[in-house]
Tab-separated table of C-alpha atoms in Angstrom:
chain	number	residue	atom	x	y	z
A	1	MET	CA	83.785	133.581	116.349
A	2	VAL	CA	85.841	130.850	115.291
A	3	ASP	CA	87.563	128.389	118.176
A	4	ALA	CA	91.618	128.367	117.574
A	5	LEU	CA	92.850	124.682	117.367
A	6	GLY	CA	96.453	124.996	118.310
A	7	VAL	CA	98.417	122.744	116.054
A	8	ALA	CA	102.484	121.024	115.256
A	9	VAL	CA	103.614	119.073	113.005
A	10	ILE	CA	106.912	116.713	113.743
A	11	GLY	CA	109.101	116.274	110.997
A	12	PHE	CA	109.519	118.786	108.121
A	13	GLY	CA	110.616	117.037	104.818
A	14	TRP	CA	108.188	117.595	101.765
A	15	MET	CA	105.014	115.695	103.830
A	16	GLY	CA	105.372	118.253	106.643
A	17	ARG	CA	105.476	121.252	104.139
A	18	VAL	CA	102.252	119.385	102.431
A	19	HIS	CA	100.154	119.622	105.794
A	20	THR	CA	101.166	122.739	106.901
A	21	ARG	CA	100.253	124.467	103.654
A	22	ALA	CA	96.826	122.083	104.020
A	23	TYR	CA	96.167	123.771	107.609
A	24	ALA	CA	96.623	127.138	106.093
A	25	ARG	CA	94.357	126.954	103.158
A	26	LEU	CA	91.758	125.441	105.555
A	27	PRO	CA	89.414	128.808	105.965
A	28	HIS	CA	90.063	129.282	102.480
A	29	HIS	CA	87.921	126.149	101.369
A	30	TYR	CA	85.841	125.635	104.299
A	31	PRO	CA	85.127	128.594	106.275
A	32	ASP	CA	82.427	127.409	108.143
A	33	LEU	CA	84.638	125.154	110.062
A	34	PRO	CA	83.997	124.895	113.999
A	35	LEU	CA	87.878	125.059	115.210
A	36	ARG	CA	90.329	127.059	113.000
A	37	PRO	CA	94.633	125.884	112.837
A	38	ARG	CA	96.639	127.706	114.966
A	39	LEU	CA	100.427	127.109	114.058
A	40	VAL	CA	102.115	126.805	116.926
A	41	THR	CA	105.825	124.861	116.349
A	42	VAL	CA	107.347	122.531	114.325
A	43	ALA	CA	110.074	120.043	115.078
A	44	ASP	CA	112.630	118.892	112.650
A	45	GLU	CA	116.021	116.902	114.234
A	46	VAL	CA	117.849	118.320	111.626
A	47	PRO	CA	119.518	121.553	112.237
A	48	GLY	CA	117.879	124.557	111.159
A	49	ARG	CA	114.983	123.002	109.625
A	50	ALA	CA	112.396	123.650	111.691
A	51	GLU	CA	113.791	127.114	112.154
A	52	GLU	CA	113.800	127.732	108.880
A	53	ALA	CA	110.314	126.204	108.723
A	54	ALA	CA	109.279	128.633	111.457
A	55	GLU	CA	110.149	131.258	109.467
A	56	ARG	CA	108.883	130.549	106.419
A	57	TYR	CA	105.499	129.105	107.522
A	58	GLY	CA	104.826	131.384	110.541
A	59	PHE	CA	104.758	128.908	113.255
A	60	ALA	CA	104.986	130.225	116.934
A	61	SER	CA	107.678	128.347	117.711
A	62	ALA	CA	110.815	125.663	116.659
A	63	THR	CA	112.279	122.929	118.360
A	64	ARG	CA	114.850	119.779	117.169
A	65	ASP	CA	113.185	117.787	120.103
A	66	TRP	CA	109.542	116.437	119.285
A	67	ARG	CA	108.982	115.297	123.185
A	68	GLU	CA	108.300	119.355	123.233
A	69	VAL	CA	105.323	119.144	121.521
A	70	ALA	CA	104.060	115.978	123.504
A	71	ALA	CA	104.140	118.322	126.543
A	72	ASP	CA	103.286	121.739	124.986
A	73	PRO	CA	100.020	122.428	126.388
A	74	ARG	CA	99.212	125.080	123.482
A	75	VAL	CA	99.297	122.042	121.161
A	76	GLN	CA	96.047	120.370	120.797
A	77	ALA	CA	96.485	118.543	117.336
A	78	VAL	CA	99.664	117.180	115.629
A	79	SER	CA	100.616	116.373	112.348
A	80	VAL	CA	103.025	113.289	112.455
A	81	THR	CA	105.449	113.161	109.318
A	82	ALA	CA	108.695	112.164	110.387
A	83	PRO	CA	110.385	108.714	109.355
A	84	ASN	CA	108.637	105.391	109.742
A	85	PHE	CA	109.879	103.926	112.330
A	86	LEU	CA	109.505	107.189	114.775
A	87	HIS	CA	105.648	106.397	114.273
A	88	ARG	CA	104.635	103.837	116.826
A	89	GLU	CA	106.889	106.226	119.637
A	90	ILE	CA	105.568	109.138	118.605
A	91	GLY	CA	102.529	108.254	117.797
A	92	VAL	CA	102.056	106.618	121.134
A	93	ALA	CA	102.914	109.397	122.814
A	94	LEU	CA	101.330	112.372	121.379
A	95	ALA	CA	98.148	110.271	122.109
A	96	GLU	CA	98.966	108.890	125.422
A	97	ALA	CA	99.585	113.164	126.452
A	98	GLY	CA	95.970	114.027	125.053
A	99	LYS	CA	97.021	114.933	121.221
A	100	HIS	CA	94.820	114.424	118.518
A	101	LEU	CA	96.552	112.425	115.652
A	102	TRP	CA	96.896	113.240	111.902
A	103	ILE	CA	99.221	110.686	111.266
A	104	GLU	CA	101.207	109.680	107.891
A	105	LYS	CA	100.571	106.174	106.243
A	106	PRO	CA	101.662	103.196	107.289
A	107	VAL	CA	102.001	103.858	111.006
A	108	GLY	CA	105.162	102.485	111.800
A	109	LEU	CA	106.812	99.637	110.371
A	110	THR	CA	104.304	96.292	110.831
A	111	ALA	CA	100.812	96.292	111.318
A	112	ASP	CA	101.459	95.942	115.401
A	113	ASP	CA	103.040	99.025	115.485
A	114	ALA	CA	100.008	100.332	114.450
A	115	ARG	CA	97.763	98.429	116.332
A	116	ALA	CA	99.673	100.068	119.542
A	117	VAL	CA	98.876	103.674	118.190
A	118	ALA	CA	95.745	102.451	117.416
A	119	ASP	CA	94.901	101.335	121.365
A	120	ALA	CA	96.939	104.129	122.653
A	121	VAL	CA	94.476	106.603	120.279
A	122	ALA	CA	91.579	104.480	121.657
A	123	ARG	CA	92.699	104.652	125.206
A	124	ALA	CA	93.359	108.532	125.271
A	125	GLY	CA	89.923	109.341	123.788
A	126	VAL	CA	91.523	111.566	121.020
A	127	GLN	CA	91.060	111.722	117.490
A	128	GLY	CA	93.463	109.689	114.790
A	129	THR	CA	93.860	110.473	111.037
A	130	VAL	CA	95.675	108.616	108.319
A	131	GLY	CA	97.346	109.728	105.542
A	132	PHE	CA	95.525	107.501	103.082
A	133	ASN	CA	95.086	110.786	100.853
A	134	TYR	CA	94.309	109.004	97.430
A	135	ARG	CA	90.706	108.045	98.632
A	136	ASN	CA	89.738	111.535	99.050
A	137	ALA	CA	89.563	112.266	95.537
A	138	PRO	CA	86.160	113.372	94.647
A	139	ALA	CA	86.500	110.651	91.448
A	140	VAL	CA	87.243	107.797	93.603
A	141	GLU	CA	84.359	108.976	96.125
A	142	ALA	CA	82.322	108.815	92.352
A	143	ALA	CA	83.653	105.509	92.108
A	144	ARG	CA	83.068	104.093	95.338
A	145	GLU	CA	79.235	105.097	95.043
A	146	LEU	CA	78.820	103.819	91.948
A	147	ILE	CA	79.996	100.069	92.947
A	148	ALA	CA	77.743	100.082	95.990
A	149	SER	CA	74.876	101.419	94.549
A	150	GLY	CA	75.351	98.443	92.458
A	151	GLY	CA	75.706	100.175	88.874
A	152	ILE	CA	78.633	98.230	87.489
A	153	GLY	CA	76.923	95.026	89.067
A	154	THR	CA	78.308	92.669	91.310
A	155	VAL	CA	82.220	93.250	91.745
A	156	THR	CA	84.343	89.956	89.530
A	157	HIS	CA	87.384	91.535	89.898
A	158	VAL	CA	89.883	94.478	90.468
A	159	ARG	CA	93.469	95.440	89.543
A	160	VAL	CA	94.938	98.780	91.462
A	161	ARG	CA	98.326	99.597	90.229
A	162	LEU	CA	100.971	101.876	91.667
A	163	PHE	CA	104.051	102.878	89.353
A	164	SER	CA	106.832	105.512	90.300
A	165	ASP	CA	110.074	106.255	88.732
A	166	TYR	CA	111.214	107.810	92.012
A	167	ALA	CA	113.692	105.238	93.002
A	168	ALA	CA	114.519	104.610	89.895
A	169	ASP	CA	118.401	106.394	89.612
A	170	PRO	CA	120.832	103.866	90.693
A	171	ASP	CA	122.669	106.854	92.393
A	172	THR	CA	119.588	107.791	94.742
A	173	ALA	CA	120.761	108.212	98.129
A	174	LEU	CA	120.281	104.999	100.671
A	175	SER	CA	118.006	107.404	102.877
A	176	TRP	CA	116.167	105.612	105.543
A	177	ARG	CA	113.718	104.831	103.704
A	178	TYR	CA	115.540	101.522	101.722
A	179	GLU	CA	116.603	100.491	105.866
A	180	ARG	CA	114.496	98.154	106.863
A	181	ARG	CA	115.608	99.354	110.882
A	182	ARG	CA	114.178	102.402	109.681
A	183	GLY	CA	112.027	102.232	106.575
A	184	GLY	CA	110.618	98.446	107.420
A	185	SER	CA	109.483	97.739	104.220
A	186	GLY	CA	110.060	99.309	100.997
A	187	VAL	CA	107.557	99.704	97.848
A	188	LEU	CA	104.853	97.971	100.449
A	189	GLY	CA	105.001	100.903	103.180
A	190	ASP	CA	105.245	103.052	100.766
A	191	LEU	CA	103.051	102.681	97.897
A	192	ALA	CA	101.320	99.069	98.245
A	193	SER	CA	99.488	100.749	101.895
A	194	HIS	CA	98.110	102.635	99.457
A	195	GLY	CA	96.763	100.064	97.391
A	196	VAL	CA	95.397	98.083	100.241
A	197	ASP	CA	93.606	101.481	101.143
A	198	LEU	CA	91.586	102.078	97.535
A	199	ALA	CA	91.500	98.121	97.354
A	200	ARG	CA	89.024	98.012	100.428
A	201	PHE	CA	87.589	101.311	100.577
A	202	LEU	CA	85.521	100.486	96.683
A	203	CYS	CA	85.467	96.643	97.248
A	204	GLY	CA	85.464	95.406	101.130
A	205	ASP	CA	87.596	93.659	103.107
A	206	ILE	CA	90.335	91.076	101.835
A	207	ALA	CA	90.087	87.876	103.392
A	208	SER	CA	93.677	86.718	101.540
A	209	LEU	CA	96.224	86.992	99.199
A	210	ALA	CA	99.869	85.749	97.435
A	211	ALA	CA	102.878	88.054	97.109
A	212	ASP	CA	105.896	88.176	95.420
A	213	THR	CA	108.497	90.646	95.799
A	214	ALA	CA	111.724	91.747	94.657
A	215	VAL	CA	114.857	94.483	94.728
A	216	PHE	CA	116.239	95.600	91.073
A	217	VAL	CA	118.208	97.984	92.865
A	218	PRO	CA	120.340	96.060	95.262
A	219	GLU	CA	122.848	98.662	96.370
A	220	ARG	CA	123.031	102.621	96.849
A	221	ALA	CA	124.996	105.389	98.151
A	222	ARG	CA	124.832	105.967	101.092
A	223	PRO	CA	124.823	110.445	101.807
A	224	ALA	CA	126.927	112.365	103.654
A	225	GLY	CA	124.304	114.494	105.297
A	226	ALA	CA	121.028	115.089	106.129
A	227	THR	CA	118.854	113.987	102.652
A	228	ALA	CA	115.320	115.170	101.787
A	229	GLY	CA	112.839	113.115	99.210
A	230	HIS	CA	114.543	110.918	97.248
A	231	ALA	CA	118.117	113.191	96.054
A	232	PRO	CA	120.793	111.850	94.807
A	233	ALA	CA	124.155	110.735	96.505
A	234	PRO	CA	127.128	110.094	93.094
A	235	GLY	CA	129.997	108.713	94.255
A	236	GLY	CA	128.817	107.793	97.619
A	237	GLU	CA	129.889	104.543	99.493
A	238	PRO	CA	127.762	101.872	98.640
A	239	GLY	CA	125.408	99.839	100.935
A	240	PRO	CA	123.045	97.721	100.582
A	241	VAL	CA	119.244	97.957	99.702
A	242	GLU	CA	117.337	96.156	102.617
A	243	ASN	CA	113.442	96.314	101.291
A	244	GLU	CA	111.809	95.700	98.222
A	245	ASP	CA	111.613	97.871	95.002
A	246	TYR	CA	108.343	95.849	93.679
A	247	VAL	CA	105.771	93.809	94.875
A	248	GLY	CA	103.131	91.844	92.876
A	249	CYS	CA	99.968	90.278	94.866
A	250	LEU	CA	96.902	88.054	94.250
A	251	LEU	CA	94.247	88.868	96.598
A	252	ARG	CA	90.698	87.528	97.846
A	253	PHE	CA	88.375	89.334	99.073
A	254	ALA	CA	85.537	88.560	101.408
A	255	SER	CA	82.485	89.234	98.744
A	256	GLY	CA	84.448	86.566	96.404
A	257	ALA	CA	85.717	89.074	94.200
A	258	ARG	CA	89.307	88.560	93.135
A	259	GLY	CA	92.299	91.142	92.733
A	260	VAL	CA	96.043	92.126	91.668
A	261	LEU	CA	97.652	94.819	93.319
A	262	GLU	CA	101.125	95.814	92.287
A	263	ALA	CA	103.190	98.250	93.170
A	264	CYS	CA	107.026	99.667	92.234
A	265	ARG	CA	109.199	102.269	93.090
A	266	VAL	CA	111.499	101.550	90.310
A	267	SER	CA	109.358	101.906	86.925
A	268	VAL	CA	111.324	104.018	84.483
A	269	GLY	CA	108.948	105.816	82.295
A	270	GLU	CA	106.169	105.643	85.001
A	271	GLN	CA	105.407	108.995	87.225
A	272	ASN	CA	102.587	108.116	89.922
A	273	ALA	CA	100.986	106.162	87.584
A	274	TYR	CA	98.371	105.094	90.502
A	275	GLY	CA	94.909	103.953	89.475
A	276	PHE	CA	92.484	100.736	89.811
A	277	GLU	CA	89.687	99.001	87.409
A	278	VAL	CA	86.496	97.250	88.682
A	279	HIS	CA	85.101	94.946	86.645
A	280	GLY	CA	81.493	94.183	87.684
A	281	SER	CA	78.715	91.599	85.961
A	282	ARG	CA	77.486	94.741	84.135
A	283	GLY	CA	79.678	97.153	83.717
A	284	ALA	CA	83.194	98.947	85.048
A	285	VAL	CA	84.936	102.195	86.763
A	286	PHE	CA	88.294	102.853	85.688
A	287	TRP	CA	90.531	105.711	87.347
A	288	ASP	CA	94.117	106.969	86.666
A	289	PHE	CA	95.530	109.461	89.149
A	290	ARG	CA	97.571	111.609	86.969
A	291	ARG	CA	93.695	112.066	85.277
A	292	MET	CA	92.499	112.497	88.631
A	293	ASN	CA	89.235	114.277	87.916
A	294	GLU	CA	88.249	111.754	85.228
A	295	LEU	CA	86.008	108.567	85.532
A	296	GLY	CA	85.892	105.832	83.116
A	297	VAL	CA	82.599	104.189	83.217
A	298	SER	CA	80.738	101.490	81.277
A	299	ARG	CA	77.444	100.400	82.785
A	300	GLY	CA	74.159	98.356	81.042
A	301	THR	CA	73.264	95.082	79.413
A	302	GLY	CA	75.385	95.335	76.651
A	303	TYR	CA	77.612	92.974	78.041
A	304	ARG	CA	79.620	92.363	74.466
A	305	ASP	CA	80.965	95.882	72.855
A	306	GLN	CA	79.584	97.808	75.664
A	307	PRO	CA	81.492	101.800	75.379
A	308	VAL	CA	83.032	102.954	78.152
A	309	SER	CA	82.264	107.098	78.537
A	310	THR	CA	84.813	109.586	80.080
A	311	VAL	CA	82.990	111.044	82.697
A	312	HIS	CA	84.104	114.629	84.452
A	313	VAL	CA	83.504	114.279	88.450
A	314	GLY	CA	82.074	117.954	89.347
A	315	PRO	CA	80.181	119.304	92.287
A	316	GLY	CA	78.349	116.473	92.915
A	317	ALA	CA	81.000	114.288	93.703
A	318	GLY	CA	82.657	114.061	97.078
A	319	GLU	CA	84.712	117.389	98.433
A	320	PHE	CA	84.423	119.290	94.853
A	321	ALA	CA	82.506	121.901	95.309
A	322	ALA	CA	84.925	123.284	98.002
A	323	PHE	CA	87.466	123.771	95.049
A	324	GLN	CA	85.915	124.305	91.731
A	325	PRO	CA	82.580	125.549	90.304
A	326	GLY	CA	82.295	123.106	87.812
A	327	ALA	CA	83.132	119.912	86.226
A	328	ALA	CA	86.457	119.451	84.298
A	329	ASN	CA	88.038	122.269	86.738
A	330	ALA	CA	90.831	120.444	87.206
A	331	MET	CA	91.742	119.955	91.396
A	332	GLY	CA	95.791	118.484	92.465
A	333	TYR	CA	97.351	116.612	94.915
A	334	ASP	CA	97.746	119.108	97.623
A	335	ASP	CA	93.860	119.645	97.698
A	336	LEU	CA	93.909	115.608	98.333
A	337	LYS	CA	95.781	116.799	101.794
A	338	VAL	CA	93.554	119.832	102.274
A	339	ILE	CA	90.554	117.662	102.777
A	340	GLU	CA	91.998	115.064	104.382
A	341	ALA	CA	92.555	117.520	106.998
A	342	ARG	CA	89.485	119.114	107.035
A	343	ARG	CA	87.993	115.724	107.965
A	344	PHE	CA	90.996	115.814	111.007
A	345	VAL	CA	89.939	119.330	111.882
A	346	ARG	CA	86.398	118.290	112.027
A	347	SER	CA	86.577	115.163	114.019
A	348	VAL	CA	87.943	117.040	116.863
A	349	ALA	CA	85.454	119.576	116.410
A	350	GLU	CA	82.474	117.124	116.813
A	351	GLY	CA	84.492	114.275	118.359
A	352	THR	CA	83.279	111.537	115.155
A	353	PRO	CA	85.780	110.204	113.020
A	354	TYR	CA	85.360	111.153	109.606
A	355	GLY	CA	87.524	110.219	106.640
A	356	THR	CA	90.595	107.540	107.286
A	357	THR	CA	91.297	106.219	110.901
A	358	LEU	CA	93.814	104.414	112.505
A	359	THR	CA	91.876	100.877	111.938
A	360	ASP	CA	92.248	101.708	108.395
A	361	ALA	CA	95.770	102.246	108.910
A	362	VAL	CA	95.822	98.559	111.084
A	363	HIS	CA	94.230	96.826	108.151
A	364	SER	CA	96.717	97.864	105.580
A	365	ALA	CA	99.365	97.053	107.962
A	366	ARG	CA	98.032	93.356	108.177
A	367	ALA	CA	97.563	92.807	104.980
A	368	LEU	CA	101.467	94.584	103.993
A	369	ASP	CA	102.306	91.653	106.584
A	370	GLY	CA	100.558	89.350	104.651
A	371	MET	CA	102.214	90.398	101.769
A	372	ALA	CA	105.588	90.091	103.035
A	373	ARG	CA	104.732	86.183	104.965
A	374	SER	CA	103.204	85.490	101.587
A	375	ALA	CA	106.474	86.600	99.610
A	376	ARG	CA	108.698	84.563	101.944
A	377	THR	CA	107.321	81.384	102.027
A	378	GLY	CA	105.373	81.168	98.895
A	379	ARG	CA	102.144	80.603	99.962
A	380	TRP	CA	98.801	81.874	100.694
A	381	VAL	CA	98.139	84.355	103.608
A	382	GLY	CA	94.490	84.558	105.195
A	383	LEU	CA	94.037	87.729	107.172
């Protein structure tokens, strides 16, 4: 008989729904997991949102106060998908209450916040997983194996890009994401955090960096009420955008490789244009999230005019076999969160971390702090 794992979700915007669906799908894709999530309670401060979530998704109860989740003996594990400024307070409190933690990036507003949550998880002896989902793509895991095995020779230079248009409309509401107090950084925490994690996952630690940032939409309209996602608020009272729309960053890796990381949330004509190019002394590997199950691979000793082949990943890559029976059968974004959920639950079941951890979040947050400091001073920053 499979044991039940009582889970809760705090914050029920889009990402809260994604986490909830991932829990529900685990038995379909991973029937051998020794624990099966049971949806115990959902918390959201917006009136009526938690109750609606409970009715729609089958949570046993609902609350507007996340502190009730921390005190609930039915709950063993919690997804934290609340706004960034709440990550530290909620994450530390849940760990101290003995709850296992699946928390979305960037885990607070600063590296100090991420470190506080990581330390609380370590002290409590609970498991902590962080929502760096793009590294879970089977093609990305295949790329990492190719790089680590020397398949493209010694890595020389890397480019990571994360361009999106979700904030390109100047009528997009001035939500918490655009405020320093509640959102912290802008595109740094939202997209560049993923870029740092991908760069480290593929090529190892970053030793130093130099960055430049910019705000391209300086004002937005204040919403009249609660907002979800990136909804417009035309005609509202204008207010200042306090954090960056764009970052461009030069990277130096501990290995000696060089890199470029670029992220923008106001890129008209770009929809989730996320990906990387890793070049080595004997080849290269390319990935585009919009073609998530493909890799461009160049390898050999031709050097000049060496061709690039398109590889459709299949059951031998990462967790692909849990979703599709053969290469070139497409996977999607939500599948990456199912993989993340599986690794979180497995960590809880076995008491051993699988997948991304709070340590990864701290590394990413340190790099983001470094980018902000470099942009202010115009200097290289060591990590």
